[in-house]
């Protein structure tokens, strides 16, 4: 895991927050966003947005009054809710990184019934659909506004 | 000094490519300067697993986020809508969603019909043959017979309805409201060497399949084969003028950052509604102290952006999980009905789906996707269940909405960045109130839940219009009825700057038809072009 971009304490808080945003689910058989592989992807994806991520984690630490990861579960949930409500754009950026990394993990994609692959070159099938639905519109008189 | 060319085109996007191709048949020496480079389809995001994340990095729609060497910064702090564009061969057609409606006949006569803004100096009938020519060159998919438009034929059949389109269609029928498959600049069959759409579902940040029409793969190959020279990685600093007030060429920075002077008999601006006024204002001189072609004082003013809104909901039925996002439009509320409390109208666009990662990002940002234990159940009820309605309202010209030169911010060549001052007009806000309510009606009729409204969309300043408007009166317009500057008789503008009003639809089709019409006007007048 590349930890050069954040401090150990920030990494610890980020991992804890990621797992709170998306916890593991036994029901769906998926890991949380704090899973080793997913979290490694998250940490490896923040370089471009490092300033926003640091700001968000700074806000998190301030709201927690210290280490977020060290709080008990109810307090973490309360602090995270405040962060989400009041953290502004930096928290949006951090959350976006967590979500995009989570929803490209092979295990998560499989649980959603999606193939873990890029769109190209295979593409996807889209059914034509029922074009007879358009018949009432075809029967409508032209209604564009004449200017003559 | 470079050899003099007959025609110098600045910008290789939607309009620059079209005008280059059309003028090529004159056998004049034509050169186009483009600040970006050729794109490679193998580099496009949908080739990789990180394709959704790249929308927020090197394929972000905002140049301020992307920050590629070909980009210039834009100070849009004083605007609720951020400017988006793309700088490469093909310009912003590389990064657009290929929704391809035409302006309507009424859009050219808004003063006569509704008593607001101004009429255009040309009309729909004038542009009609150029719309058709552009549809053929671009390769447009769609279905003839739309009662919202004058009759026109499209070269290819429409994009599939899919589950989402059928759901919307049935819902609109229930309401008795118009809907129709969109004209889309997406190949649905083999077309001109382009492969048909295979529903990558990630159209905006460039199409790896090459099914989406961008001018690097439509007009440019033809123009280059016909003898047009396209010089890339060349950023123009200013248009130069002589003692006679005529343009003499342009100074640009080449790929090594060296300033070069390119002389030309004719200069054609095709840099979009931000880039063109930026360059004209930066070309001020003793003879043109307020910027080039700006005796009217209107260069940069009357900026129109289309303040988009989105209304999103989720239905129980399984909708499409992939596919081109745009598939249908509704023009039910396009024409003026004063009883609605506003003038002019808007276009609904029905969006098929979002890919899985961006569905999560948008739903979370819209407050309908929870954090914590409830996340998984909620997300599974959303992904593949989305219906989205995007609203494109007509934005009327207002002189205080403008592009100027930023006093401090510059690009990598020390050229002042454009500064945007923009507010959403009162009429537009009333229109959006109405449109959002009607969109909610549609989603309610479809049985959608978790309905959320995004208004205005932040990064949605795609349509950059009106900043060098056309008209007959030199005191009230920048170019004449065929795109020639009133002040500089050998300079033309062919991009969205010359729009008099914005209409309530995406402008690319009309921008390109205008460029072809101006090229044709030039060809018809070659002997008397500067009179």
Short mmCIF file of C-alpha atoms in Angstrom, two decimals, chain A residues 17 19-25 27-32 45 48-49 77 79-81 83-85 89 91-92 94-97 99-147, chain B residues 46-53 56-58 65-67 104-106 109 113-114 143 147-151 158-163 166 169-170 173 176-181 198-200 202 208-209 320-324 331-332 335-336 344 352 356-358 360-361 364-365 367 369-373 375-377 379-380 383 458-459:
data_model
loop_
_atom_site.label_atom_id
_atom_site.label_comp_id
_atom_site.label_asym_id
_atom_site.label_seq_id
_atom_site.Cartn_x
_atom_site.Cartn_y
_atom_site.Cartn_z
CA UNK A 17 -14.38 6.24 7.51
CA UNK A 19 -15.61 1.17 6.23
CA UNK A 20 -18.32 3.28 7.79
CA UNK A 21 -19.50 4.69 4.46
CA UNK A 22 -19.69 1.20 2.94
CA UNK A 23 -19.47 -1.58 5.51
CA UNK A 24 -19.12 -5.23 4.58
CA UNK A 25 -22.37 -7.07 3.98
CA UNK A 27 -26.29 -10.50 3.12
CA UNK A 28 -24.71 -9.70 -0.25
CA UNK A 29 -21.38 -11.37 0.40
CA UNK A 30 -19.35 -8.23 -0.27
CA UNK A 31 -16.45 -6.63 1.57
CA UNK A 32 -16.55 -3.14 2.96
CA UNK A 45 -6.30 7.06 -6.22
CA UNK A 48 -4.84 14.26 -7.75
CA UNK A 49 -7.26 15.24 -5.00
CA UNK A 77 -21.46 7.31 13.37
CA UNK A 79 -19.18 12.32 13.79
CA UNK A 80 -19.47 10.85 10.28
CA UNK A 81 -23.02 12.15 9.95
CA UNK A 83 -18.96 15.36 8.47
CA UNK A 84 -21.28 14.39 5.66
CA UNK A 85 -23.66 17.23 6.43
CA UNK A 89 -16.80 19.90 -1.29
CA UNK A 91 -15.94 15.50 1.74
CA UNK A 92 -17.77 15.12 -1.57
CA UNK A 94 -13.30 11.98 -0.63
CA UNK A 95 -16.61 10.14 -0.79
CA UNK A 96 -16.48 10.06 -4.59
CA UNK A 97 -13.06 8.39 -4.49
CA UNK A 99 -17.39 5.01 -4.08
CA UNK A 100 -15.62 4.80 -7.43
CA UNK A 101 -12.96 2.45 -6.07
CA UNK A 102 -15.52 0.30 -4.30
CA UNK A 103 -17.76 -0.03 -7.34
CA UNK A 104 -15.01 -1.30 -9.59
CA UNK A 105 -13.88 -4.12 -7.33
CA UNK A 106 -14.37 -7.51 -9.00
CA UNK A 107 -16.20 -9.02 -6.02
CA UNK A 108 -18.57 -6.08 -5.72
CA UNK A 109 -19.27 -6.01 -9.45
CA UNK A 110 -20.03 -9.73 -9.42
CA UNK A 111 -22.45 -9.31 -6.53
CA UNK A 112 -24.32 -6.72 -8.61
CA UNK A 113 -24.51 -9.07 -11.57
CA UNK A 114 -22.10 -6.94 -13.57
CA UNK A 115 -19.06 -8.07 -15.50
CA UNK A 116 -15.80 -6.72 -14.13
CA UNK A 117 -14.38 -5.33 -17.37
CA UNK A 118 -14.03 -2.08 -19.25
CA UNK A 119 -16.89 -1.19 -21.61
CA UNK A 120 -14.70 -1.47 -24.72
CA UNK A 121 -14.32 -3.57 -26.81
CA UNK A 122 -17.16 -5.92 -25.88
CA UNK A 123 -19.83 -3.30 -25.33
CA UNK A 124 -23.30 -4.14 -24.08
CA UNK A 125 -26.63 -5.19 -25.48
CA UNK A 126 -29.61 -2.83 -25.35
CA UNK A 127 -32.96 -4.13 -26.54
CA UNK A 128 -34.76 -2.19 -29.25
CA UNK A 129 -37.90 -1.85 -27.15
CA UNK A 130 -41.47 -1.54 -28.30
CA UNK A 131 -41.56 1.12 -31.01
CA UNK A 132 -45.34 0.84 -31.33
CA UNK A 133 -45.45 2.99 -28.20
CA UNK A 134 -44.65 5.88 -30.51
CA UNK A 135 -47.84 5.48 -32.54
CA UNK A 136 -49.89 8.06 -30.59
CA UNK A 137 -47.13 10.63 -31.10
CA UNK A 138 -46.85 9.81 -34.80
CA UNK A 139 -50.57 10.53 -35.10
CA UNK A 140 -50.24 13.95 -33.54
CA UNK A 141 -50.48 16.99 -35.81
CA UNK A 142 -47.31 19.04 -36.24
CA UNK A 143 -47.07 21.57 -33.43
CA UNK A 144 -43.86 23.44 -34.15
CA UNK A 145 -44.54 27.12 -34.35
CA UNK A 146 -44.80 28.49 -37.83
CA UNK A 147 -43.06 31.79 -38.43
CA UNK B 46 -13.71 3.22 -21.81
CA UNK B 47 -10.69 1.07 -22.65
CA UNK B 48 -9.90 0.67 -18.96
CA UNK B 49 -11.40 -0.39 -15.64
CA UNK B 50 -10.84 3.10 -14.26
CA UNK B 51 -13.06 4.63 -16.93
CA UNK B 52 -15.49 6.25 -14.51
CA UNK B 53 -12.78 7.78 -12.33
CA UNK B 56 -12.75 13.43 -12.59
CA UNK B 57 -9.16 13.63 -13.79
CA UNK B 58 -7.73 13.75 -17.31
CA UNK B 65 -9.90 20.26 -13.23
CA UNK B 66 -8.34 18.55 -16.25
CA UNK B 67 -5.41 20.96 -16.49
CA UNK B 104 -36.64 25.35 -34.23
CA UNK B 105 -37.99 27.87 -36.77
CA UNK B 106 -39.38 30.01 -33.95
CA UNK B 109 -37.80 35.01 -34.60
CA UNK B 113 -43.02 36.27 -31.95
CA UNK B 114 -42.52 36.97 -28.27
CA UNK B 143 -36.41 9.02 -36.87
CA UNK B 147 -44.39 16.52 -35.08
CA UNK B 148 -42.30 19.00 -33.07
CA UNK B 149 -40.09 19.81 -36.05
CA UNK B 150 -40.34 20.63 -39.73
CA UNK B 151 -39.89 17.39 -41.68
CA UNK B 158 -32.49 5.88 -34.09
CA UNK B 159 -30.75 4.56 -31.02
CA UNK B 160 -32.67 1.72 -29.37
CA UNK B 161 -35.50 2.54 -26.99
CA UNK B 162 -34.40 -0.10 -24.52
CA UNK B 163 -36.24 -0.70 -21.28
CA UNK B 166 -40.08 2.22 -23.34
CA UNK B 169 -42.60 6.47 -23.72
CA UNK B 170 -45.44 4.68 -21.97
CA UNK B 173 -48.34 8.57 -23.53
CA UNK B 176 -50.52 12.83 -23.40
CA UNK B 177 -47.19 14.63 -23.81
CA UNK B 178 -44.83 14.62 -26.75
CA UNK B 179 -41.76 12.39 -26.86
CA UNK B 180 -39.56 11.22 -29.70
CA UNK B 181 -36.25 9.45 -30.25
CA UNK B 198 -22.10 -1.07 -29.16
CA UNK B 199 -23.55 0.65 -26.10
CA UNK B 200 -20.37 1.37 -24.19
CA UNK B 202 -19.82 6.17 -21.54
CA UNK B 208 -13.50 4.29 -27.98
CA UNK B 209 -15.70 2.58 -30.57
CA UNK B 320 -31.28 -0.44 -18.88
CA UNK B 321 -28.02 -0.92 -17.06
CA UNK B 322 -25.90 0.26 -19.97
CA UNK B 323 -26.22 2.09 -23.23
CA UNK B 324 -25.93 5.55 -24.73
CA UNK B 331 -40.56 19.26 -27.03
CA UNK B 332 -43.98 19.44 -25.35
CA UNK B 335 -42.89 26.90 -27.74
CA UNK B 336 -44.09 29.96 -25.82
CA UNK B 344 -39.95 30.77 -24.67
CA UNK B 352 -31.10 6.09 -19.93
CA UNK B 356 -22.45 1.83 -11.60
CA UNK B 357 -19.78 4.01 -10.02
CA UNK B 358 -21.27 7.28 -11.13
CA UNK B 360 -23.30 5.75 -6.58
CA UNK B 361 -21.52 9.11 -6.71
CA UNK B 364 -24.78 9.92 -2.64
CA UNK B 365 -24.32 13.57 -3.60
CA UNK B 367 -28.64 12.62 -0.54
CA UNK B 369 -27.78 6.92 -0.94
CA UNK B 370 -27.05 6.42 2.75
CA UNK B 371 -23.77 5.71 4.46
CA UNK B 372 -23.60 2.68 6.70
CA UNK B 373 -25.59 -0.52 7.02
CA UNK B 375 -26.11 1.47 1.92
CA UNK B 376 -26.24 -1.88 0.15
CA UNK B 377 -30.01 -2.35 0.08
CA UNK B 379 -27.93 1.03 -3.79
CA UNK B 380 -29.34 -2.20 -5.16
CA UNK B 383 -28.52 0.82 -9.84
CA UNK B 458 -22.76 22.86 -11.61
CA UNK B 459 -20.45 21.52 -14.33
#
